[in-house]
CSV table of C-alpha atoms in Angstrom, one decimal:
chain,number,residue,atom,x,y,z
A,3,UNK,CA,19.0,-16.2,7.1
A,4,UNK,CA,20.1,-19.0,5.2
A,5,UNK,CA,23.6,-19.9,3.5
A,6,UNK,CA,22.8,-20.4,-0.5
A,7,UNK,CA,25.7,-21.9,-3.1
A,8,UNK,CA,25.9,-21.8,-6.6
A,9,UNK,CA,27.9,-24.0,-8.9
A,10,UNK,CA,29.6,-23.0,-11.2
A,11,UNK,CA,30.8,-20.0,-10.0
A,12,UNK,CA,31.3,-18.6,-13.7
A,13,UNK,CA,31.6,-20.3,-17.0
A,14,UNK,CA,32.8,-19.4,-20.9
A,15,UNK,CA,30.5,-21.2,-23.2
A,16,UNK,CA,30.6,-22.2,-26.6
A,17,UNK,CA,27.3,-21.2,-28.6
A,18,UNK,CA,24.5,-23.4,-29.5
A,19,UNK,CA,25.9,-25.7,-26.3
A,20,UNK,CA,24.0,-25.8,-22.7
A,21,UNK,CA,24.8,-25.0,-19.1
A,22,UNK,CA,23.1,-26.5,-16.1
A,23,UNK,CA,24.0,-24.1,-12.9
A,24,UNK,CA,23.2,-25.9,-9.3
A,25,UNK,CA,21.7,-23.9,-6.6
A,26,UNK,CA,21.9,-25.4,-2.9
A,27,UNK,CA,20.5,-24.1,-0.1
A,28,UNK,CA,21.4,-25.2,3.6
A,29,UNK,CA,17.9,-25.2,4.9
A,30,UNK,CA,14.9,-26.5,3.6
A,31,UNK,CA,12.4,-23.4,1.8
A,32,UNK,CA,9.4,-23.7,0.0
A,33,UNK,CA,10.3,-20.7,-2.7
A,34,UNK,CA,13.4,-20.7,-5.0
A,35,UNK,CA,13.9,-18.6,-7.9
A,36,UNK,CA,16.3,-18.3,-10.3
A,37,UNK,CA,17.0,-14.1,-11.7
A,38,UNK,CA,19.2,-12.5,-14.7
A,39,UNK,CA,21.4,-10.0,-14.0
A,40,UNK,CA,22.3,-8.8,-17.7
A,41,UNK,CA,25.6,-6.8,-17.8
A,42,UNK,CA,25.1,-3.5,-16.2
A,43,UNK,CA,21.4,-3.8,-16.0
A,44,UNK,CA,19.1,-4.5,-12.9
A,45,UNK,CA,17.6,-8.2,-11.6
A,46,UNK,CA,14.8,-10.1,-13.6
A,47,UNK,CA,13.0,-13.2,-12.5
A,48,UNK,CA,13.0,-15.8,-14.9
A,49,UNK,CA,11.1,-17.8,-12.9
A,50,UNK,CA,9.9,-19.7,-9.5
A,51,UNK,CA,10.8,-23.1,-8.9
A,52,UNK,CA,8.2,-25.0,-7.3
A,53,UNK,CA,9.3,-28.6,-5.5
A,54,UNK,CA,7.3,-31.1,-6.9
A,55,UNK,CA,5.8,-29.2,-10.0
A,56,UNK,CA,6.7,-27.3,-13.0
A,57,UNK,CA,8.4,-23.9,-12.5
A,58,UNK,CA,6.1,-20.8,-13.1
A,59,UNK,CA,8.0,-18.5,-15.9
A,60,UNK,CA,7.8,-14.8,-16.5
A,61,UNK,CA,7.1,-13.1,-19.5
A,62,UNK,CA,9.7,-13.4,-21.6
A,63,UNK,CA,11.0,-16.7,-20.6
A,64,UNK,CA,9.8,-20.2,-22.3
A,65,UNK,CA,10.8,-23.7,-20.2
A,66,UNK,CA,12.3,-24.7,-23.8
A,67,UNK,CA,15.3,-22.3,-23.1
A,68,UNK,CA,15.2,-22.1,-19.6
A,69,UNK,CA,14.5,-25.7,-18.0
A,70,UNK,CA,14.5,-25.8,-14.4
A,71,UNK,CA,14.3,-28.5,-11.9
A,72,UNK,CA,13.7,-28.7,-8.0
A,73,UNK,CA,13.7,-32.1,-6.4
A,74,UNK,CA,13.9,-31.0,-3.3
A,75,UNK,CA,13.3,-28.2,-0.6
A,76,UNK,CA,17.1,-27.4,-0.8
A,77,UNK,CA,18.1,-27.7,-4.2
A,78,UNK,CA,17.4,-26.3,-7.7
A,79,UNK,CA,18.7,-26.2,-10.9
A,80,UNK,CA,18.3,-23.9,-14.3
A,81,UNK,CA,19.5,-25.0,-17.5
A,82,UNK,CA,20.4,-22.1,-20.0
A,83,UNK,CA,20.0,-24.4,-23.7
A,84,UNK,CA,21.2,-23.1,-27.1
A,85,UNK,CA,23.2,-20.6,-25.7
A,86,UNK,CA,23.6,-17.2,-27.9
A,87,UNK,CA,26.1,-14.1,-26.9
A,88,UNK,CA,22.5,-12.4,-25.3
A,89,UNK,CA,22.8,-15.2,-22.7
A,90,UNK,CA,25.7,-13.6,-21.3
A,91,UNK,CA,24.5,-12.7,-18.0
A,92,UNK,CA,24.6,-13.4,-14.1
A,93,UNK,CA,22.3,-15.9,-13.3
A,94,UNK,CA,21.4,-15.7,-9.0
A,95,UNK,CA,18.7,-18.1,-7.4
A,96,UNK,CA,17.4,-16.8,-4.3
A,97,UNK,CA,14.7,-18.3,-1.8
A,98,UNK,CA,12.1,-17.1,0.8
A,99,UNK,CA,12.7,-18.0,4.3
A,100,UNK,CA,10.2,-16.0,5.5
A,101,UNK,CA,8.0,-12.6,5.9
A,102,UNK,CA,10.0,-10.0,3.6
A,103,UNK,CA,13.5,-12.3,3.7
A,104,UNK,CA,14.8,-13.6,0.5
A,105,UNK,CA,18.3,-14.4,0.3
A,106,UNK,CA,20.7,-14.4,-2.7
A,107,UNK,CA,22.9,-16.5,-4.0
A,108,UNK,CA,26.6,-15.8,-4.8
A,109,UNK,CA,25.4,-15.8,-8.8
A,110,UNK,CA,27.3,-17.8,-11.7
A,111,UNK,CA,28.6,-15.1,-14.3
A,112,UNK,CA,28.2,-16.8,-17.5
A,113,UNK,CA,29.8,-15.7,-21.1
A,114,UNK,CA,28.8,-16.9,-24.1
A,115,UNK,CA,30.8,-16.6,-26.9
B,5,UNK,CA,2.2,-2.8,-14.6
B,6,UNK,CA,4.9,-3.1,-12.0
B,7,UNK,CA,7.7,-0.6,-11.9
B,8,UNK,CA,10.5,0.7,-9.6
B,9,UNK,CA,12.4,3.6,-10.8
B,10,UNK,CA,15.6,4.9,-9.2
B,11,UNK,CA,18.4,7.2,-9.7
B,12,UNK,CA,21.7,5.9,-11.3
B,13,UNK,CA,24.2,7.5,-9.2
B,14,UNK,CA,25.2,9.2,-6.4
B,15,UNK,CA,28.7,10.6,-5.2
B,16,UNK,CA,29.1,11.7,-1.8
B,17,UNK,CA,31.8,12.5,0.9
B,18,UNK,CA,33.1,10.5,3.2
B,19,UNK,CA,31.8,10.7,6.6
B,20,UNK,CA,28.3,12.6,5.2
B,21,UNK,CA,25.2,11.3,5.3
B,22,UNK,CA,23.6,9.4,1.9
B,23,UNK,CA,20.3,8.9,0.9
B,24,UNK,CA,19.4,6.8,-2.3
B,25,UNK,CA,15.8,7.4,-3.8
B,26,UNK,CA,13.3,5.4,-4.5
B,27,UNK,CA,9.5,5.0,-5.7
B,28,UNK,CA,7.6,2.4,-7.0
B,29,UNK,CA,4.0,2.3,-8.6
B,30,UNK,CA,2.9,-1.4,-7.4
B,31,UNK,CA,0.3,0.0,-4.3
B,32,UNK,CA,-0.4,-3.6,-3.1
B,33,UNK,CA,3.6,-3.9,-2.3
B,34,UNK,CA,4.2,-5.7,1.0
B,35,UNK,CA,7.7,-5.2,2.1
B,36,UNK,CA,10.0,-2.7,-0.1
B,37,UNK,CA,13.6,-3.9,0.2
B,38,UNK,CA,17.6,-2.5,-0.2
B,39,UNK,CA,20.1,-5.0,-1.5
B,40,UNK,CA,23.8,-3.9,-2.0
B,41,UNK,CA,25.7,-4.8,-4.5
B,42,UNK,CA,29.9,-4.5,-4.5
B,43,UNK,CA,32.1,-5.5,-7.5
B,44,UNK,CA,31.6,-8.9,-8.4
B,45,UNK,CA,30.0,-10.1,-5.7
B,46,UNK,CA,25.8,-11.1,-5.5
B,47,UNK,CA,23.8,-9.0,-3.5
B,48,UNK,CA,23.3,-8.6,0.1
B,49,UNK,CA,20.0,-8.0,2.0
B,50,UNK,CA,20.5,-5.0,3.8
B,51,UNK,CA,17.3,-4.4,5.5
B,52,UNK,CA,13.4,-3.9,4.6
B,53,UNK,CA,10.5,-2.8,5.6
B,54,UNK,CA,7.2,-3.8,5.9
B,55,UNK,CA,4.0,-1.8,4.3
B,56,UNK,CA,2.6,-0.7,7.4
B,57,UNK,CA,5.7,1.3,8.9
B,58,UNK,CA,7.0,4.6,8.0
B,59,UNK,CA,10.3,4.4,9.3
B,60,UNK,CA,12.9,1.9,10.0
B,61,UNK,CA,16.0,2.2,11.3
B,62,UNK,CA,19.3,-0.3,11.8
B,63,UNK,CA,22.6,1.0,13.0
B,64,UNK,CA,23.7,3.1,10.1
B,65,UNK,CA,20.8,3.0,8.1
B,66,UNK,CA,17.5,4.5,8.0
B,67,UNK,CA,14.8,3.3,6.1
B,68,UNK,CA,11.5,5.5,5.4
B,69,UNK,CA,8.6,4.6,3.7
B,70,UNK,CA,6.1,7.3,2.4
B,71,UNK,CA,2.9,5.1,1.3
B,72,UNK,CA,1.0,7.5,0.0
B,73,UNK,CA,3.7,9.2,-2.6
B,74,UNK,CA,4.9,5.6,-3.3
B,75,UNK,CA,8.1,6.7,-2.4
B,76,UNK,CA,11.1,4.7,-0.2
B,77,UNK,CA,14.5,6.0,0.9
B,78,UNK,CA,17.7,4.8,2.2
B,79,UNK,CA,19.6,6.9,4.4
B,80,UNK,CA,23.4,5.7,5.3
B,81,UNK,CA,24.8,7.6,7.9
B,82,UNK,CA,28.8,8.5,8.3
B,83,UNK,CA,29.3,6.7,4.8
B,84,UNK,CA,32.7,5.3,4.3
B,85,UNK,CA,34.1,3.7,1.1
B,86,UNK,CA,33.5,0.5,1.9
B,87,UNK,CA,30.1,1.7,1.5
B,88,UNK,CA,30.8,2.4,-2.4
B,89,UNK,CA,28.2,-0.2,-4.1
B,90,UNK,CA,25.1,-0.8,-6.5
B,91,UNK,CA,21.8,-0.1,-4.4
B,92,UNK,CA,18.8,-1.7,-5.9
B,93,UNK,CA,15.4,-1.1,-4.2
B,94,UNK,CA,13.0,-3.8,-4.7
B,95,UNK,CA,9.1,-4.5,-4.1
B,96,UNK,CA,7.6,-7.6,-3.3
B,97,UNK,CA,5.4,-8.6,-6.8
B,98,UNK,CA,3.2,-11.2,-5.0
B,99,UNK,CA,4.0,-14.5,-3.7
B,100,UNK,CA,7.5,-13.1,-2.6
B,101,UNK,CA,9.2,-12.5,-5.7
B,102,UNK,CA,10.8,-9.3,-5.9
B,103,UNK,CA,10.4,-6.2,-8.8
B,104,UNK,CA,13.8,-4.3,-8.7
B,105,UNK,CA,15.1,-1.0,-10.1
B,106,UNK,CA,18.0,-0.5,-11.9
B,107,UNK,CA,20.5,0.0,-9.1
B,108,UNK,CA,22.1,3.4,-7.8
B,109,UNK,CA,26.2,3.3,-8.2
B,110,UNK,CA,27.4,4.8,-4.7
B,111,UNK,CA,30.6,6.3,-4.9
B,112,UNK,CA,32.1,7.7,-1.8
B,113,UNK,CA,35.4,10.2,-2.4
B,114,UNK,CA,37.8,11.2,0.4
């Protein structure tokens, strides 16, 4: 398995402003990616994070309001930019450690106001 | 496209047997998944199951896999409350990232 930690932990936010949320893993893993949890709705991948290249996006999602960086095999991190009330979600990056694992984070519930 | 359909809820008795429902439409799927969900908290791996088995079981929890109908289900035996959650069932898109439904709300009653 593998331990994963998410700063923050939640957040109120101010619209128009931006939040970067941290991801750290304690082992090294070539796939990250970072999900929505919307309020009462299921899990959607934004996107994967690739170490050492641009982060492949879903549909839906643009690198203009979603910018994410990994500079390593342990960390990650998403940017949420112009923040509107619909950003109000949980946002959970999970890796791949191997054949049918991937592992959660703890998630960062942010609000947007 | 890719989909993954489940019921919303389910209440059952404590110390019954549960079973959560599941089917998905993606054929190529490689491993179909069960993450639990409590109140605030991110979700836990509970178990999977790879394409090529029918059945899976661990402790409490049975997993079967029905290829052909596309279906999956997730059997919790002597369910207690601390078993009250959000079950999403997820399938494995390509390149390991995961297509979920929209969760089934367990509630377990005395």
């Amino acid at each position: 398995s593998a331990v994963i930690s998410q700063k923050p932990s939640r957040d109120i936010c101010q619209r128009g402003t931006s939040l970067t949320i941290q991801c750290q893993v304690d082992s090294q893993v070539t796939m990250m990616f970072w999900y929505r949890q919307q309020p009462g709705q299921s899990l959607t991948l934004i996107a994967t994070a690739n170490q050492g290249s641009e982060a492949t996006y879903e549909s839906g999602f643009v690198i203009d309001k979603f910018p994410i960086s990994r500079p390593n095999l342990t960390f990650s991190t998403l940017t949420v930019s112009n923040m509107s009330p619909e950003d109000s979600s949980i946002y959970l990056c999970s890796v791949g450690v191997g054949p049918g694992e991937q592992f959660f984070g703890p998630g960062t519930r942010l609000t947007v106001l | 496209g890719e989909d993954v359909e489940q019921s919303l809820f389910l209440s059952v008795r404590e110390g019954d047997s549960s079973v959560i429902n599941c089917t998905y439409t993606d054929s190529s799927s490689t491993y179909l998944y069960w993450y639990k969900q409590e109140p605030g908290a991110g979700l836990q791996l509970l178990t999977y199951i790879f394409s090529n088995m029918d059945m899976k079981q661990d402790q409490r929890l049975t997993v079967l896999l029905n290829k052909k109908d596309k279906h999956l289900s997730l059997r919790i035996a002597d369910t207690q409350t601390g078993d009250s959650a959000i079950y999403f069932c997820a399938e494995s898109g390509g390149y390991n990232k995961l297509i979920f439904g929209a969760g089934t709300r367990l509630a377990v009653h005395p």
